[in-house]
Structures are given as C-alpha cells and as structure tokens.
One Martini backbone bead per residue (centre of mass of N, CA, C, O) as a GRO file, in nm:
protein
  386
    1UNK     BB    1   0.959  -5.989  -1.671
    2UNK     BB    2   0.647  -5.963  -1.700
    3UNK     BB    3   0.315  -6.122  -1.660
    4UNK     BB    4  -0.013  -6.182  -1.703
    5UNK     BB    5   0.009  -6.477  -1.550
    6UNK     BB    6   0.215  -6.383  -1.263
    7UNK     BB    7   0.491  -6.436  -1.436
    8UNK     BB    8   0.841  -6.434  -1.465
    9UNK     BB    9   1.156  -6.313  -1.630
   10UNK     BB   10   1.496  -6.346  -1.550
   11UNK     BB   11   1.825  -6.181  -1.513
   12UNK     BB   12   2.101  -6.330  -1.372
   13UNK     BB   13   2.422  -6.354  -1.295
   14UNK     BB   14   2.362  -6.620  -1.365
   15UNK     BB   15   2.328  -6.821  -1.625
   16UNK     BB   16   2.267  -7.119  -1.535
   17UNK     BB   17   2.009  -6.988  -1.377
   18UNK     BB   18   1.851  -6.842  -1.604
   19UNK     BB   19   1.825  -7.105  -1.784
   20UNK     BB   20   1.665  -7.288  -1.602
   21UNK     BB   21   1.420  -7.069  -1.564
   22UNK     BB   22   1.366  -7.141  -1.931
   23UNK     BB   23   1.345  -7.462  -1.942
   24UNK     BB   24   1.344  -7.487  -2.301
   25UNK     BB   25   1.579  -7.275  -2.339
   26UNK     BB   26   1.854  -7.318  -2.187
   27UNK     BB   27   2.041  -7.442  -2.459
   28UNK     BB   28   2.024  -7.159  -2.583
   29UNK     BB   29   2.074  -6.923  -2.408
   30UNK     BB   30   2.398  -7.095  -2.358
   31UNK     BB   31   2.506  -7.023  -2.659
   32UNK     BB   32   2.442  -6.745  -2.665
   33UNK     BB   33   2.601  -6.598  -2.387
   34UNK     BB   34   2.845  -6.742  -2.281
   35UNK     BB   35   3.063  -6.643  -2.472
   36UNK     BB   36   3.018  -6.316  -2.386
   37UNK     BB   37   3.080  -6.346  -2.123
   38UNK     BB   38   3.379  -6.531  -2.166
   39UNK     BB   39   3.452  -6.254  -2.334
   40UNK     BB   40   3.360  -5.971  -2.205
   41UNK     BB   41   3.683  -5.804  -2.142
   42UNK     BB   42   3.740  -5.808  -2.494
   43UNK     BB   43   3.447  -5.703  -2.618
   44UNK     BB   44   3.426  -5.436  -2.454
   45UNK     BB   45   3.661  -5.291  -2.573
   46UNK     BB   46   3.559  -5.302  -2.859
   47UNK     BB   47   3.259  -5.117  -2.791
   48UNK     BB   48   3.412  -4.840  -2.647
   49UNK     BB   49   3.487  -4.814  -2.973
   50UNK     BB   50   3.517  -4.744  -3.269
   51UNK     BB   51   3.462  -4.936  -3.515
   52UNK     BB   52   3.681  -4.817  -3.661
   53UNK     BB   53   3.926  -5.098  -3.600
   54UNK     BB   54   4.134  -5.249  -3.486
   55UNK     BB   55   4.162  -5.548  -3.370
   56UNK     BB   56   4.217  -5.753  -3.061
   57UNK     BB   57   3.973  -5.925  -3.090
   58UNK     BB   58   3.908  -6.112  -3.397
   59UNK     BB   59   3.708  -6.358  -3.304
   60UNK     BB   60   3.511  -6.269  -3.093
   61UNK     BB   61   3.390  -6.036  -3.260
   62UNK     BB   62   3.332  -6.233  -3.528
   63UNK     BB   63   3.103  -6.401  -3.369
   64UNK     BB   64   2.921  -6.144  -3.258
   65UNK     BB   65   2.879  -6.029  -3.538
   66UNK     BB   66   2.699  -6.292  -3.654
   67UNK     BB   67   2.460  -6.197  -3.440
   68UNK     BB   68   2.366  -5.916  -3.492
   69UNK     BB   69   2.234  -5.859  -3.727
   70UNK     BB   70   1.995  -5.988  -3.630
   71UNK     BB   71   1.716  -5.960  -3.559
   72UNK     BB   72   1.524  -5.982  -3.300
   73UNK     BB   73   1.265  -6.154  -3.402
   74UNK     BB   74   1.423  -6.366  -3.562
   75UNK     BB   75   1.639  -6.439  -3.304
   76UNK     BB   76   1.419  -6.536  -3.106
   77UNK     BB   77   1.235  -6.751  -3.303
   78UNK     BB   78   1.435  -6.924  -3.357
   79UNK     BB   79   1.617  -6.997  -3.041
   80UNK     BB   80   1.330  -6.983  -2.939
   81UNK     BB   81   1.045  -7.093  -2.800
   82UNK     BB   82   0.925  -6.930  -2.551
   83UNK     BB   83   0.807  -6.647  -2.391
   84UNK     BB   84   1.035  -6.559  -2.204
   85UNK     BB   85   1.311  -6.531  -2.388
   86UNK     BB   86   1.166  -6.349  -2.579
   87UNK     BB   87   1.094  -6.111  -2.384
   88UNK     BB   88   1.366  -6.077  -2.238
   89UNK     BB   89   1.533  -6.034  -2.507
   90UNK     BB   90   1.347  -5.782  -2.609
   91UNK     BB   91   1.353  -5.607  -2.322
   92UNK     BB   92   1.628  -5.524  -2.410
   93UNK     BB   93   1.679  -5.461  -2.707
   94UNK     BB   94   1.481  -5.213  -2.659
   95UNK     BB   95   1.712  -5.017  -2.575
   96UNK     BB   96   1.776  -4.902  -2.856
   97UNK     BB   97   1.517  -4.765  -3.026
   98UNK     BB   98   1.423  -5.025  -3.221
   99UNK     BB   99   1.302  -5.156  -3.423
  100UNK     BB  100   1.322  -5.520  -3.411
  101UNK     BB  101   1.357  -5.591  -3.727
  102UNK     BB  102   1.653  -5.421  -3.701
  103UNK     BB  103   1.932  -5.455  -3.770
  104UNK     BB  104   2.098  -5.479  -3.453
  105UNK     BB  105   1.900  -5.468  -3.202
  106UNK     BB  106   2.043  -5.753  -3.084
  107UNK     BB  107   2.296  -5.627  -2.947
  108UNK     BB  108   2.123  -5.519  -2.674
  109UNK     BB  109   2.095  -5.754  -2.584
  110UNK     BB  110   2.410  -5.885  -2.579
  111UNK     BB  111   2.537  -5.651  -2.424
  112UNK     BB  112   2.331  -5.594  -2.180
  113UNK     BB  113   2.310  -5.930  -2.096
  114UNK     BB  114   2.574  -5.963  -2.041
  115UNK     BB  115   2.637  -5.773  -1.822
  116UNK     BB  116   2.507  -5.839  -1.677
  117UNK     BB  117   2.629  -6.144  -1.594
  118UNK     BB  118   2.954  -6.009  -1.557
  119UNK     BB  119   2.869  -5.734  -1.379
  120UNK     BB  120   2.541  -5.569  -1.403
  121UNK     BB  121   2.337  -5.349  -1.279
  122UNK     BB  122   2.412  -5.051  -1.157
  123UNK     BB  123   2.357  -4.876  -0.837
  124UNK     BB  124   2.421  -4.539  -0.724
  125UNK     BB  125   2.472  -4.460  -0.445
  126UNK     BB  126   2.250  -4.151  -0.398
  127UNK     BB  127   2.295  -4.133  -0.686
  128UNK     BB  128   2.380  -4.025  -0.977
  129UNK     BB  129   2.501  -3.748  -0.899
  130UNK     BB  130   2.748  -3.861  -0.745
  131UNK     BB  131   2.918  -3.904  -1.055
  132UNK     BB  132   2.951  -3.592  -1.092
  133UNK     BB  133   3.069  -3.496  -0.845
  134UNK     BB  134   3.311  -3.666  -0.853
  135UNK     BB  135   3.396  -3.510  -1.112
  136UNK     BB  136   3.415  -3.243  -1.034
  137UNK     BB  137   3.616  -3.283  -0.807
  138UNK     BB  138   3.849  -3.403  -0.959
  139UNK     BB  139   3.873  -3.172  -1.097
  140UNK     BB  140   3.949  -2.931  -0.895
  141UNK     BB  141   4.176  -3.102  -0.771
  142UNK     BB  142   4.366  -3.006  -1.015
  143UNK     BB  143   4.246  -2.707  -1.073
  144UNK     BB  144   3.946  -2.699  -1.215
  145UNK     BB  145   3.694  -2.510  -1.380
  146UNK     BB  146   3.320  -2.478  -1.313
  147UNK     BB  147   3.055  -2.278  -1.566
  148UNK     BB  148   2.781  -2.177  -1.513
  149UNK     BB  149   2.497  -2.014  -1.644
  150UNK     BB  150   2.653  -2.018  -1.962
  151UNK     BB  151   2.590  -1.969  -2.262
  152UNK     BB  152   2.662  -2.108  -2.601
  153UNK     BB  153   2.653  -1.962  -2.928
  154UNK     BB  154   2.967  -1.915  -2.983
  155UNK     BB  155   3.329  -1.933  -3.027
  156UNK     BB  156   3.361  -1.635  -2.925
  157UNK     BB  157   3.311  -1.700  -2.604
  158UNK     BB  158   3.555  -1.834  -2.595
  159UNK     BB  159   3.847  -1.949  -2.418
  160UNK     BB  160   4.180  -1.974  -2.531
  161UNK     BB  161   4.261  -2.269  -2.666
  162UNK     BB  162   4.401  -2.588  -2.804
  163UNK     BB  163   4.179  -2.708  -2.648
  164UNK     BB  164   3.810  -2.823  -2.736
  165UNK     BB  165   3.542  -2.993  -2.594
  166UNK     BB  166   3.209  -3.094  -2.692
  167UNK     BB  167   2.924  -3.212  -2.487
  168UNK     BB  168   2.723  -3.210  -2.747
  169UNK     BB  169   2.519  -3.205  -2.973
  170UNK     BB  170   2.508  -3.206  -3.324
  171UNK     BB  171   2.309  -2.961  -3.328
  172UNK     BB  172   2.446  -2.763  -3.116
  173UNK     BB  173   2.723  -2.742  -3.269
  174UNK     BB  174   2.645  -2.638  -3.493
  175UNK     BB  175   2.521  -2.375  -3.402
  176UNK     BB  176   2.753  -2.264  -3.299
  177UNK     BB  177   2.963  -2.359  -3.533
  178UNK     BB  178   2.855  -2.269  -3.810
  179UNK     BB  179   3.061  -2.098  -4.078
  180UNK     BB  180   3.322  -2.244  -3.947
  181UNK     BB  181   3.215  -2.485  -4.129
  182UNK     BB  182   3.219  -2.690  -4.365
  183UNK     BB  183   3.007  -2.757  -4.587
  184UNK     BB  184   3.027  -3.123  -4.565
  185UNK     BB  185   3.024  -3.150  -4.273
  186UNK     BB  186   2.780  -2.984  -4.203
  187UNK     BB  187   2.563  -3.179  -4.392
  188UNK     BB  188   2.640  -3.440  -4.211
  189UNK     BB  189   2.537  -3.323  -3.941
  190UNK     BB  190   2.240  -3.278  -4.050
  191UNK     BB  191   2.210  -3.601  -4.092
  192UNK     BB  192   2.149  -3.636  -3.809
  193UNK     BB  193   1.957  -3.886  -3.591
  194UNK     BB  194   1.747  -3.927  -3.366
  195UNK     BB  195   1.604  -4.074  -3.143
  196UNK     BB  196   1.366  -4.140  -2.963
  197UNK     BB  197   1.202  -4.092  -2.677
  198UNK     BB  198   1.096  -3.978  -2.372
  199UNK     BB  199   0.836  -4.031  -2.036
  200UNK     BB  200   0.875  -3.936  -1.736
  201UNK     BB  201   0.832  -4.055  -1.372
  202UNK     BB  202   0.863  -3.984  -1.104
  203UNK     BB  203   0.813  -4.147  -0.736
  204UNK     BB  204   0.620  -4.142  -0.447
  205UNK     BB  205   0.587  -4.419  -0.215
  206UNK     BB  206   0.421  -4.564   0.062
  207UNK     BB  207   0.552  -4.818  -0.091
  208UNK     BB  208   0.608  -5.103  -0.235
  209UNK     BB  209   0.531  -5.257  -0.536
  210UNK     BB  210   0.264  -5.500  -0.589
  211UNK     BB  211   0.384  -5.722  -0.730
  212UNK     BB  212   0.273  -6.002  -0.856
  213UNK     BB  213   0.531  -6.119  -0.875
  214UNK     BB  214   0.823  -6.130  -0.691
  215UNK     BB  215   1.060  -6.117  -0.844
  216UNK     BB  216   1.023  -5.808  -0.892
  217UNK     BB  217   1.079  -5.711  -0.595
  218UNK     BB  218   1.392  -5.800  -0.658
  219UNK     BB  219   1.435  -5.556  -0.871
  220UNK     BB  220   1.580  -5.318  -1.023
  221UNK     BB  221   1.491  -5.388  -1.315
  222UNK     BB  222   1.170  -5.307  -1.539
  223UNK     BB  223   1.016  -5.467  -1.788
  224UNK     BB  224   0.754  -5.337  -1.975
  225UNK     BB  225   0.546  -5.560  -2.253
  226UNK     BB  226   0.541  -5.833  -2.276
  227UNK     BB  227   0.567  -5.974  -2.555
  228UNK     BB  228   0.715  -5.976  -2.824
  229UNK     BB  229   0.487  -5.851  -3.003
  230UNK     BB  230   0.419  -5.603  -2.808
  231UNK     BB  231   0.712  -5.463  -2.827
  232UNK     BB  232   0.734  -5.458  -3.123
  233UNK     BB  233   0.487  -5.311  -3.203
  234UNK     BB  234   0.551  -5.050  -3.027
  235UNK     BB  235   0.826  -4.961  -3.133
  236UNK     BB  236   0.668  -4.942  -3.461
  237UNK     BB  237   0.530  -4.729  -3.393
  238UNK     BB  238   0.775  -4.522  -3.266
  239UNK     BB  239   0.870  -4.510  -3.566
  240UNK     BB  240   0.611  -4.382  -3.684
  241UNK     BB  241   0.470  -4.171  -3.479
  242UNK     BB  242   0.331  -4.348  -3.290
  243UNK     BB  243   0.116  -4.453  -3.019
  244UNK     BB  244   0.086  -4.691  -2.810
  245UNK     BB  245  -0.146  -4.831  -2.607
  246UNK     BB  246   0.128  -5.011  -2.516
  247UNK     BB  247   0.416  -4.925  -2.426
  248UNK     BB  248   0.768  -4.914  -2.330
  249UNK     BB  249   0.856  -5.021  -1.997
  250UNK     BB  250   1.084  -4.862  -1.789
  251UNK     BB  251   1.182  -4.963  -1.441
  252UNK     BB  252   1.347  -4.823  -1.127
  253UNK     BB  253   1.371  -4.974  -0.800
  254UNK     BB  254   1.626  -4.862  -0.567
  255UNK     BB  255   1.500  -4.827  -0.267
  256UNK     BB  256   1.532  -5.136  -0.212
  257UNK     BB  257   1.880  -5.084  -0.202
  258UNK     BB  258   1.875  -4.783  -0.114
  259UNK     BB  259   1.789  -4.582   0.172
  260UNK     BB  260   1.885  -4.299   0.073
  261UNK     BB  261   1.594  -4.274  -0.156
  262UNK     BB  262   1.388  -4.312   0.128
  263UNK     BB  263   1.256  -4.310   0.376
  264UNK     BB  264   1.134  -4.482   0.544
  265UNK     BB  265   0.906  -4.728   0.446
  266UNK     BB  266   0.978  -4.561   0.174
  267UNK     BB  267   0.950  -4.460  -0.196
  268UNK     BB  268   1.114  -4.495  -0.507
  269UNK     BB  269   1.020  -4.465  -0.853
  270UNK     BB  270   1.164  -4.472  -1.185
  271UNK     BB  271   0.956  -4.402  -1.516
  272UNK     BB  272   0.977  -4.468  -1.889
  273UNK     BB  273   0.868  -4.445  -2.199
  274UNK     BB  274   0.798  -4.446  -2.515
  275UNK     BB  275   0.847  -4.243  -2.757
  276UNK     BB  276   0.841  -3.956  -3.009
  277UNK     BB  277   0.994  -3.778  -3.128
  278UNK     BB  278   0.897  -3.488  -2.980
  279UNK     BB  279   0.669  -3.563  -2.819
  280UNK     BB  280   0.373  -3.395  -2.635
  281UNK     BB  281   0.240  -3.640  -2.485
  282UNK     BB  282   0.045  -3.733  -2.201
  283UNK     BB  283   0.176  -4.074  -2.058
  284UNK     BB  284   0.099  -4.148  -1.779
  285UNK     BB  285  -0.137  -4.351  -1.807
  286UNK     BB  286   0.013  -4.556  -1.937
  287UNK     BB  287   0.214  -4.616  -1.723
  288UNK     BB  288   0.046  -4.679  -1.525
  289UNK     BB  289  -0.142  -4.918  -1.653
  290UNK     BB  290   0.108  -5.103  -1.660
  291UNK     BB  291   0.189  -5.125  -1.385
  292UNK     BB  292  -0.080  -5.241  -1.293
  293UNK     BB  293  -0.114  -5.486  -1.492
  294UNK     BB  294   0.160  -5.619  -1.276
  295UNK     BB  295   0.038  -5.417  -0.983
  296UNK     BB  296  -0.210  -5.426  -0.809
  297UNK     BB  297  -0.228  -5.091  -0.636
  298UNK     BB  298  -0.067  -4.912  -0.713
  299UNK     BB  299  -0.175  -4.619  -0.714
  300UNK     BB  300  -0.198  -4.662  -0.395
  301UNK     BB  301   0.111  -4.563  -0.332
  302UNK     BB  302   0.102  -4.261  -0.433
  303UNK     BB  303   0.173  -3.949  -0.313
  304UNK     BB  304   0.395  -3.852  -0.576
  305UNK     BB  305   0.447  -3.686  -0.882
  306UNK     BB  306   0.674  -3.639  -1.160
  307UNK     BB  307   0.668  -3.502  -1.518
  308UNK     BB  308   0.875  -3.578  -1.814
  309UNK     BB  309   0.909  -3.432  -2.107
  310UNK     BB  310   1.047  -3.390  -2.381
  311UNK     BB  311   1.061  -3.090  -2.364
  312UNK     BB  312   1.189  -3.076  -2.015
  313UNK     BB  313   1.449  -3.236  -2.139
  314UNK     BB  314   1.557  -3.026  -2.291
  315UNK     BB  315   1.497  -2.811  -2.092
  316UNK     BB  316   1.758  -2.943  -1.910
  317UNK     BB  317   1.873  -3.072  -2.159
  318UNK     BB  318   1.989  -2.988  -2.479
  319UNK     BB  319   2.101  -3.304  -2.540
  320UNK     BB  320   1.748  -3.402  -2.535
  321UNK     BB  321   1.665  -3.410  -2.817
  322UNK     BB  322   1.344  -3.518  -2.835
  323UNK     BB  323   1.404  -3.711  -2.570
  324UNK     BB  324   1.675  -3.791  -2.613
  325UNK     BB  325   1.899  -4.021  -2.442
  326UNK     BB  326   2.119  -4.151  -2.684
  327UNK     BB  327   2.247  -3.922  -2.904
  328UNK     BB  328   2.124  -4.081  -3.130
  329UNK     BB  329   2.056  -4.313  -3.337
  330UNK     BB  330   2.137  -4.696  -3.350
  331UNK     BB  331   2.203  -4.739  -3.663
  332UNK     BB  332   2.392  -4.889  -3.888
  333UNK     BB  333   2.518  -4.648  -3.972
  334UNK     BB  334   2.582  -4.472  -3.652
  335UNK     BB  335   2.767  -4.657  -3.571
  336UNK     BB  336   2.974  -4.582  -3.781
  337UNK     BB  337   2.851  -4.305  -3.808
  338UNK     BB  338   2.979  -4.128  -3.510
  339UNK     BB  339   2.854  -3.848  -3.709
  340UNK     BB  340   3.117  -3.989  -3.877
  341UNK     BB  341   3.337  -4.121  -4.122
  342UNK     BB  342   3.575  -4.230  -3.880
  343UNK     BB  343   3.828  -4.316  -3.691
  344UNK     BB  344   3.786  -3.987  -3.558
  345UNK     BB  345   3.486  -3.872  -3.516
  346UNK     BB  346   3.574  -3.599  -3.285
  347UNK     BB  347   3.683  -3.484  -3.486
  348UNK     BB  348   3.732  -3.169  -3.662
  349UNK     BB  349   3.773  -2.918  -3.883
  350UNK     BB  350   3.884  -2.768  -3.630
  351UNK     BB  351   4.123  -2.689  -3.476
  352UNK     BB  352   4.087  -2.774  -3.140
  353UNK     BB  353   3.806  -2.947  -3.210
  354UNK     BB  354   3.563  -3.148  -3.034
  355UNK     BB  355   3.323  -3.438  -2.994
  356UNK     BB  356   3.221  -3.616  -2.641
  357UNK     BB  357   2.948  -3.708  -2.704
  358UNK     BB  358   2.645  -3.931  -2.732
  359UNK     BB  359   2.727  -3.865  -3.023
  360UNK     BB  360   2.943  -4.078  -3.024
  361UNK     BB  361   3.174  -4.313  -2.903
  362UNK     BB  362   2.928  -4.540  -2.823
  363UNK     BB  363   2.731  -4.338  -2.704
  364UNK     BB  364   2.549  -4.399  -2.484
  365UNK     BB  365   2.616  -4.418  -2.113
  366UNK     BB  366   2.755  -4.508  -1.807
  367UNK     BB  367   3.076  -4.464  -1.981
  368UNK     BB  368   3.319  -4.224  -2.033
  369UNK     BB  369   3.438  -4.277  -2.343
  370UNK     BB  370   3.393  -4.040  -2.514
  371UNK     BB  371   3.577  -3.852  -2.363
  372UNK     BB  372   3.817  -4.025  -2.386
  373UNK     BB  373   3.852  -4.043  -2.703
  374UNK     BB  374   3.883  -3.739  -2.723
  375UNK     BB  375   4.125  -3.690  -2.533
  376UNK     BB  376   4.322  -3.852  -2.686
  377UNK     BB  377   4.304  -3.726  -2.969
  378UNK     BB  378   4.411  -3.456  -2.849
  379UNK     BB  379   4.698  -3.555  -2.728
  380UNK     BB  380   4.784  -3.638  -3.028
  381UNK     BB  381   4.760  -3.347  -3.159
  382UNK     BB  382   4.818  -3.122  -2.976
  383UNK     BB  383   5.024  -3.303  -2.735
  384UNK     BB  384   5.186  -3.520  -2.857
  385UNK     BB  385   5.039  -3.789  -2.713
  386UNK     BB  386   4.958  -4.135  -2.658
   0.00000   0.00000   0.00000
C-alpha cells in the first residue's frame, strides 16, 4: 500500500514482521490480527458456510464477531495512531465494497488480513484459467458433460433431473424461472442487490511496473488509496453513484512471480477501479493516474492495454451484473439473508432446485463453498445422504 512520500505499508505472512513494519502501532496490530491468525482454521470454517448455523467454534467466532461490528473507519481510528496502519488495514477492508462507514466493512479487513498472515494470498501458476480446466476436466473424468453456446432462457430448455443447481445471479435466476416462482419468495429475490462494479485494464508491459517504494515490487497485490481518508471518501462517493476524482485501484503484477505470464523480459498486469454499480464511464485514464502517482514512468511501459467496462463484464459473464463481481452488496442484511433469510439459503421452493452462485453464502471469492454447500443440501434433500 504505497504513499506519496514513496514509503509503503506491507501485509507480510509473518505478524510480528508486519507489526514491527508499522511502528507505533505494532502492539495494537498484533492484539488485533494475532488472535485471528492463531484460530484460522476455527474462523474459515465458521465464514464459509451460511451466517445461520449453528457454530462450532463459539467462543473463536464471539470474540470475532465484536469486532467485526465496527466500521473500518471507527475502528481504524480508534487502534491505530499511524496513517500506515490505517491505511493498510482500510486498504484491505475496500475490498467489500461498503462505504468504510458501514458496520460489517471491517470484517473484509479482518478475515482476508487474517488470510494473507495465515496461508497468504495465492496466485494460480498459468493463470486462473488453470482452476476452471481442473475442474472441468475432474468433471469429465467422472463421466460429467459440459455444453456451451447454449443460453438457457427458461426451465423447459432443461434436461430432466432429480437435482439442477443454478450458478447464476440472482436476477438470472427470477427471469430463467419466471411464473413458476411463488410469488413471496420471487419479489424477496428481486429485492436482492447488486454490490458496486469494477472498470478492469490488462496490460502488456515491456518492463515491471517502476514503482517509487521498493516494496512495491516485491508484492503480489497492490492497493492503490492513499490515506484512510481518501479510500473512505472515494468508497463513499461510489456508494452514492459518483465517480471520484481518484477511485480505489486494486493492482496485481503475478508475472512478477508467475514467468508463464508474460514473454521473458517483459510483464503482464491487471488492474481495476471500482466504479458505480453499472457506470458505463471510461475510467482508465484515472486508474492510470493512480499508477503513475505511486510508480513515476508507468505509461511509458506499457505496449498494449485491453479495457473491460460494467458493460463488457456483464456481457462475458451474465452473473456479473452492472460489473459486480462480488455476487451482490455484502452489506448487514444480504450476509444473512444471502439471498434469503434461510438456514438453507440455496434451497429454491421449487424441488431439485438450487442456486449456488456467489449470491449464496458465503459470497464472492475463489473457494468454490458456494456450490459445496448447495451440492449437501441436494444430496440431504433428494438422494437422501449426509
């Protein structure tokens, strides 16, 4: 997380190596991170499955829970003296895409904070692609078969089965099954909401990123924010439909660590602003801003760039509407009611029907939970298994 006097604060997997990074705040870094590091594998179990259940570690989650409450901004304020830690930890936190103000804001700080110190934030050798052939291709090995080019517009174009399970957005989902929706349960779906978007660039690089911090270079992931201050402002302006003058750039330079990604020499690096939910403004020239204002130089290495609008991401992917990439807000309410309120949220009323996109619990992210926990709920419900 760089600044402009051209020092930088870093998550590393060591705690005590990032607290002592942060000065005066390392005793209060290490009082909040420490405790969730060393009950991780307690947590995720805990975050990966519907808010609604019954906990197996409630001691762990009740501790964490009183935290979570907090806005990142109260709770950045309150713990932190320094503009490092606070921005570090609010950099983090962006990724709900909740105003800062928003109780539940600092859980994202929390749980994917906690995350990088206890297993890291990883990066899929060969790109991401890699994780989809795997599974597609462990499909078939089974026996399974996987048709495409075929729009699925209504449930009669469907081949009969015991179970169907929906991957797809919850807006989706209503226009797919229609009238055959119970009329209570279908206006509870369309009162589901869409988290803001994103405005993405690759680019093709004929050198790594010259970035002013050292740090920097060194790093998978970089977030691009300035001060708590001005990630807060930037956050709360997308939240209320503006666009600000300087967005919440998220960075992530892998051909740095990956040499698959990019000819020898040279690099690959893709970055994306948050926008407002469906903005249709061409935001690359701010997100290059951000860039050059922390690596002086950027632009001149850039040899091609492809740009992909709210527009362009729905049209390549129909779940991710008006550029949402989260599955929809993650705000108070759609945590629990995600994308109702149900101990079983996949569950549709209609039998052997599920939905198991990340509008399911536990949301976004690359841990395919969704679709696990609604393949149990079919396996509870229609093959009778545990």
């Amino acid at each position: 997380h760089p600044f402009d006097d051209g020092t930088a604060a870093c998550l590393y997997r060591d705690v005590d190596f990032t607290a002592d990074s942060l000065g005066q705040d390392k005793r209060n870094y290490c009082k909040l991170m420490k405790p969730l590091v060393r009950d991780w594998e307690k947590l995720s179990a805990e975050f990966l499955q519907p808010m609604l259940h019954l906990p197996r570690h409630p001691i762990a989650l009740a501790k964490f829970g009183m935290r979570v409450l907090c806005p990142t901004t109260l709770l950045a304020n309150l713990f932190f003296k320094g503009n490092p830690a606070r921005a570090l930890f609010a950099g983090v936190a962006a990724h709900s895409f909740l105003p800062l103000e928003s109780p539940l804001s600092s859980a994202f700080g929390f749980v994917l904070g906690s995350a990088g110190h206890a297993v890291g934030w990883p990066i899929p050798i060969r790109g991401s692609q890699t994780i989809s052939n795997a599974l597609a291709a462990h499909l078939q090995e089974l026996g399974g078969e996987i048709e495409t080019n075929c729009k699925i517009d209504n449930l009669q174009q469907l081949a009969e089965a015991r179970a169907v399970l929906f991957d797809t957005s919850v807006w989706n989902f209503v226009q797919i099954a229609g009238n055959q929706l119970p009329d209570p349960y279908r206006r509870r779906l369309q009162k589901f909401r869409h988290a803001p978007g994103i405005f993405k660039i690759d680019y093709a690089l004929s050198a790594a990123i010259p970035w002013r911090s050292d740090k920097c270079r060194r790093a998978g992931t970089i977030h691009l924010g300035g001060t708590l201050e001005e990630i807060a402002a930037a956050e709360r302006d997308i939240a209320h439909g503006k666009l600000p003058e300087r967005p919440f750039v998220l960075v992530a330079q892998q051909s740095l660590f990956d040499e698959t990604r990019a000819p020898h020499g040279q690099h690959t690096l893709w970055a994306y602003a948050h926008v407002p939910f469906d903005c249709n403004v061409d935001v690359s020239e701010k997100i290059e801003a951000q860039i050059e204002r922390f690596a002086p130089g950027f632009r001149d290495c850039i040899l091609a760039r492809h740009k992909t609008g709210t527009t362009e991401l729905e049209k390549s992917n129909p779940n991710l509407a008006g550029g949402d990439i989260s599955g929809g807000a993650a705000n108070l309410w759609q945590l629990i009611a995600r994308p109702v309120f149900s101990q079983t949220p996949y569950r549709t009323p209609l039998r052997g029907v599920y939905l198991c996109s990340s509008s399911t619990p536990p949301g976004g992210g690359v841990h395919g939970m969704c679709g696990y926990h609604a393949a149990r709920a079919a396996l509870r419900d229609i093959f009778a298994k545990r």
